mmCIF file of C-alpha atoms in Angstrom:
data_model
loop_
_atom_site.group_PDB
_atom_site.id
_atom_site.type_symbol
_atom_site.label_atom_id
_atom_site.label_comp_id
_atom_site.label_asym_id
_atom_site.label_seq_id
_atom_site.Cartn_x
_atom_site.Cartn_y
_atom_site.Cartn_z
ATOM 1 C CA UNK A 1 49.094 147.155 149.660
ATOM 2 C CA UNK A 2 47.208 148.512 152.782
ATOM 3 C CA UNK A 3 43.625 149.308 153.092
ATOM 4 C CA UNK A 4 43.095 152.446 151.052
ATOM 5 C CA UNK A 5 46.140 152.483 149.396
ATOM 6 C CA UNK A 6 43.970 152.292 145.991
ATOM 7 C CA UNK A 7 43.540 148.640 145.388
ATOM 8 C CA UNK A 8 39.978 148.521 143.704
ATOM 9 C CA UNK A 9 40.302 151.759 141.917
ATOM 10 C CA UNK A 10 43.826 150.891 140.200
ATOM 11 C CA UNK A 11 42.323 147.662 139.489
ATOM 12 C CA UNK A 12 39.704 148.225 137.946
ATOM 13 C CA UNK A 13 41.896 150.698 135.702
ATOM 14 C CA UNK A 14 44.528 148.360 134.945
ATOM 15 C CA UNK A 15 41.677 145.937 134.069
ATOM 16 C CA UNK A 16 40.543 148.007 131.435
ATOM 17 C CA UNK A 17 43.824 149.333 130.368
ATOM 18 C CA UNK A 18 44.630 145.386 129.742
ATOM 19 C CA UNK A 19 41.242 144.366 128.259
ATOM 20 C CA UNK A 20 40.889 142.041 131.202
ATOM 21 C CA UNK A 21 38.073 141.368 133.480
ATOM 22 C CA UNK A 22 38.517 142.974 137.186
ATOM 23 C CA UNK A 23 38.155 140.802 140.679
ATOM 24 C CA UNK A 24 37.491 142.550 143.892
ATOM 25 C CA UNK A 25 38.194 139.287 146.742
ATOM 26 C CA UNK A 26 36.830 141.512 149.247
ATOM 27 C CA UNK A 27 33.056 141.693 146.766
ATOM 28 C CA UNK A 28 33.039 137.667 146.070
ATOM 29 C CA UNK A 29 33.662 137.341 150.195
ATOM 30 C CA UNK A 30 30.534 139.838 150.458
ATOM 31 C CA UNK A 31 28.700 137.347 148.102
ATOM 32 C CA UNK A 32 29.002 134.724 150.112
ATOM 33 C CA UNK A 33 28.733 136.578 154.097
ATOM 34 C CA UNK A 34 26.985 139.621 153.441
ATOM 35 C CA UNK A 35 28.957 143.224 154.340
ATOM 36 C CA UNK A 36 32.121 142.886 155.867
ATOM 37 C CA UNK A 37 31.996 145.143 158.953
ATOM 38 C CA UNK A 38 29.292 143.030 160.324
ATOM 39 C CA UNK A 39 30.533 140.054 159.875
ATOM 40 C CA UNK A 40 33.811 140.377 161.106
ATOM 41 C CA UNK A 41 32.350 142.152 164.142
ATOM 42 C CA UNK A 42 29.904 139.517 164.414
ATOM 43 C CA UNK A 43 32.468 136.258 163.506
ATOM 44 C CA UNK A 44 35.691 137.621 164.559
ATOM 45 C CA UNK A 45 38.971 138.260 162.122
ATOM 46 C CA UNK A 46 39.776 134.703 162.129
ATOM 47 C CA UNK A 47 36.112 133.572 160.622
ATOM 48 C CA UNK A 48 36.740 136.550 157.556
ATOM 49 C CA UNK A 49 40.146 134.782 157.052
ATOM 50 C CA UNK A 50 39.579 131.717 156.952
ATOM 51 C CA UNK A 51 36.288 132.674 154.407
ATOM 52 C CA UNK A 52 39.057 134.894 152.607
ATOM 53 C CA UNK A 53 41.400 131.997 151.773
ATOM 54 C CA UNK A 54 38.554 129.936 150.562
ATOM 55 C CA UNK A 55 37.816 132.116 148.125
ATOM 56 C CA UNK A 56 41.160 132.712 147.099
ATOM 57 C CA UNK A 57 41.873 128.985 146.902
ATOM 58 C CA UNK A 58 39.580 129.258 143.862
ATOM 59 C CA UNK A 59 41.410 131.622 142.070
ATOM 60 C CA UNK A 60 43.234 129.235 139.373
ATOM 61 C CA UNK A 61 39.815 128.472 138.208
ATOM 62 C CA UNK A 62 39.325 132.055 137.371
ATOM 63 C CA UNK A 63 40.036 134.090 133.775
ATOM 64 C CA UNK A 64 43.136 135.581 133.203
ATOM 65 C CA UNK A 65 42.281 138.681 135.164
ATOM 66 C CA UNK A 66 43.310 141.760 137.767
ATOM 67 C CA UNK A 67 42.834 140.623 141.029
ATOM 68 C CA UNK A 68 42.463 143.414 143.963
ATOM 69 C CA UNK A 69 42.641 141.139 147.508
ATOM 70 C CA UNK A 70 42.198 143.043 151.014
ATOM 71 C CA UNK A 71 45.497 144.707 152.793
ATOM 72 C CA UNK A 72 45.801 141.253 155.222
ATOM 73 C CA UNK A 73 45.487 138.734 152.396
ATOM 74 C CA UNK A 74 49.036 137.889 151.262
ATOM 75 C CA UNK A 75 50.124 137.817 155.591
ATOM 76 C CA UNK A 76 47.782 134.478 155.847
ATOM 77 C CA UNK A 77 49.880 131.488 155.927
ATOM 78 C CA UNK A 78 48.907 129.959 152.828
ATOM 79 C CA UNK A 79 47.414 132.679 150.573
ATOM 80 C CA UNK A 80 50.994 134.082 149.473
ATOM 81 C CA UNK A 81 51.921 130.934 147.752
ATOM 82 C CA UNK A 82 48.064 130.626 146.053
ATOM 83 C CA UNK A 83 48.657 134.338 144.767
ATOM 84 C CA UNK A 84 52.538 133.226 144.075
ATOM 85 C CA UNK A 85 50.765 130.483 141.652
ATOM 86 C CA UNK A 86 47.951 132.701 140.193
ATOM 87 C CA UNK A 87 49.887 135.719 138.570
ATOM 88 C CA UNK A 88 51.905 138.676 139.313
ATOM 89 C CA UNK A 89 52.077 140.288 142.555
ATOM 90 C CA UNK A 90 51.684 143.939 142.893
ATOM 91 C CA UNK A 91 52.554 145.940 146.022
ATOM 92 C CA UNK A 92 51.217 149.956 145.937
ATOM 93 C CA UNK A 93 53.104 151.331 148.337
ATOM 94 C CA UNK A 94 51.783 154.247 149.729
ATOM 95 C CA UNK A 95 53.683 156.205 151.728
ATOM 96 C CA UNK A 96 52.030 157.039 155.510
ATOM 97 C CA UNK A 97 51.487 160.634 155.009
ATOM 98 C CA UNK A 98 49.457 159.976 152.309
ATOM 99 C CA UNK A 99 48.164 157.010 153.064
ATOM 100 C CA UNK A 100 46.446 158.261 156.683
ATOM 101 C CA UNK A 101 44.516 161.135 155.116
ATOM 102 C CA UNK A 102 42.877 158.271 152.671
ATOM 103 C CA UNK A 103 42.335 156.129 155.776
ATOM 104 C CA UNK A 104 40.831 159.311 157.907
ATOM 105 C CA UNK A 105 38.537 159.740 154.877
ATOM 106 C CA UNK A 106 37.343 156.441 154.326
ATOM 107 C CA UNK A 107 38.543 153.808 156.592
ATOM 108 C CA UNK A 108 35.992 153.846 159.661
ATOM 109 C CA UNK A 109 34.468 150.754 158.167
ATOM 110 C CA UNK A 110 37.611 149.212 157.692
ATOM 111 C CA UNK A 111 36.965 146.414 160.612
ATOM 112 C CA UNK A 112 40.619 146.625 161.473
ATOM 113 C CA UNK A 113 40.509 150.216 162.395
ATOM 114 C CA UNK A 114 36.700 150.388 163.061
ATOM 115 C CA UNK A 115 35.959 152.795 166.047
ATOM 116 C CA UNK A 116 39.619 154.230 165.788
ATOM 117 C CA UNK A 117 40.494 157.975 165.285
ATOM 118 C CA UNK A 118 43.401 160.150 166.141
ATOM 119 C CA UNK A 119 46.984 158.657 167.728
ATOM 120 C CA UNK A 120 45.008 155.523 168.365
ATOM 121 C CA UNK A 121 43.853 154.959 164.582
ATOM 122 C CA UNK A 122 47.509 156.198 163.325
ATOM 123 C CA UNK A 123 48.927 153.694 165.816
ATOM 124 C CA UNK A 124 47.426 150.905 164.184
ATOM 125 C CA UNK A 125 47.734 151.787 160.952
ATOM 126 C CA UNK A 126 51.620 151.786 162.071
ATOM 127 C CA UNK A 127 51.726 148.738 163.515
ATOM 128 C CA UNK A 128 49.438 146.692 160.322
ATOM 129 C CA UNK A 129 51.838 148.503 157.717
ATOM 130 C CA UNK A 130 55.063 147.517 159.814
ATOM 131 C CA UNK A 131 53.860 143.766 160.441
ATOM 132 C CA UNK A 132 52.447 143.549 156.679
ATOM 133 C CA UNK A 133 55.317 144.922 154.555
ATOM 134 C CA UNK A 134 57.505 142.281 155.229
ATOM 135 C CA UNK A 135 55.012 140.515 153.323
ATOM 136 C CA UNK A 136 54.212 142.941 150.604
ATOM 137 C CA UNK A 137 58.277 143.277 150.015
ATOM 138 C CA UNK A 138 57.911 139.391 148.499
ATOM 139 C CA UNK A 139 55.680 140.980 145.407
ATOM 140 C CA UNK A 140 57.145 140.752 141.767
ATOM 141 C CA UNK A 141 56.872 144.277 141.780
ATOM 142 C CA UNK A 142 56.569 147.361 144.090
ATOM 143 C CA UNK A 143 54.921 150.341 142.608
ATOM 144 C CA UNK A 144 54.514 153.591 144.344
ATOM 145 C CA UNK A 145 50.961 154.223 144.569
ATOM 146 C CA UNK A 146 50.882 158.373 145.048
ATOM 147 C CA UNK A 147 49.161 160.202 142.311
ATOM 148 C CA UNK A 148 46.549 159.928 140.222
ATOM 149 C CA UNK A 149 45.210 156.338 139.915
ATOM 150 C CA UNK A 150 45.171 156.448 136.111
ATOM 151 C CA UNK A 151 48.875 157.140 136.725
ATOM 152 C CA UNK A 152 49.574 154.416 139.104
ATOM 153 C CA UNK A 153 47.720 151.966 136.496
ATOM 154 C CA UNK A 154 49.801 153.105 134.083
ATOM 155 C CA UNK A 155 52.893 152.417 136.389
ATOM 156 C CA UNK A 156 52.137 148.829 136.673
ATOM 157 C CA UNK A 157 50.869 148.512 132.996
ATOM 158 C CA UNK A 158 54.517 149.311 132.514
ATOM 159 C CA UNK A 159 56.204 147.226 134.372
ATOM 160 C CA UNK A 160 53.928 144.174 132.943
ATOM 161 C CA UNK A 161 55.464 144.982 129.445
ATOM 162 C CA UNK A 162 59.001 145.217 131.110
ATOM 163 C CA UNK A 163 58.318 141.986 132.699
ATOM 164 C CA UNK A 164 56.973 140.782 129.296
ATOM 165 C CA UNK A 165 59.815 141.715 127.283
#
């Protein structure tokens, strides 16, 4: 899902709702760069990409666990089919008036929106969501992500035993 739709704080839910352990791609990148915002306004999109699908390229040496990637992940040629291969996709789909207040509070050091407010930032936020849900649509399984995030976990918890059954 986009940036801010709840990635990180669902997944670390669902993690401990399924006894597994949690991965934030966007914290092992950090590990190896240093703080995002920097270095993407330092090395440029493509550099953080290319870093991104490194690290994803690792994942099927990972534990069985609940991966949260960045919003762009799954749109870089190649990482769709890695995630494909490593588990269960999950899209939270957020719907834009929700989403945007979420991105007004805490996106300014999103580096895709960094320096962005008003039309301008809801502009982009448009045109990322439009160009990336094409993308997300491909998931095993699109969950809306409004309410609580203990009741979005509990959405995709769910639909795991569905799929498990």
């Amino acid at each position: 899902g986009m940036m801010c739709c709840g990635k990180s704080t669902v997944g670390r839910l669902l993690a401990t709702r399924l006894g597994l352990p949690f991965i934030d791609l966007d914290r092992m990148i950090e590990d190896r760069v240093g703080p995002l915002l920097p270095f993407v306004q330092r090395e440029g999109e493509e550099a953080f990409r290319a870093v991104e699908s490194e690290v994803l390229a690792e994942a099927d040496s990972w534990p069985r666990s609940v991966i949260a990637t960045g919003g762009g992940t799954p749109t870089v040629p190649g990482n769709l089919e890695i995630m494909r291969k490593s588990g269960t996709l999950i899209w939270l789909d957020v719907p834009m008036h929700a989403l945007m207040p979420r991105i007004e509070r805490a996106g300014g050091d999103r580096p895709l929106l960094f320096g962005l407010r008003g039309d301008a930032l809801l502009e982009r936020v448009r045109e990322l969501l439009e160009a990336r849900s094409r993308v997300y649509a491909l998931a095993t399984f699109r969950i809306p992500g409004d309410g609580t995030p203990d009741e979005v976990a509990a959405r995709i918890a769910h639909a795991l035993d569905d799929q498990r059954k």
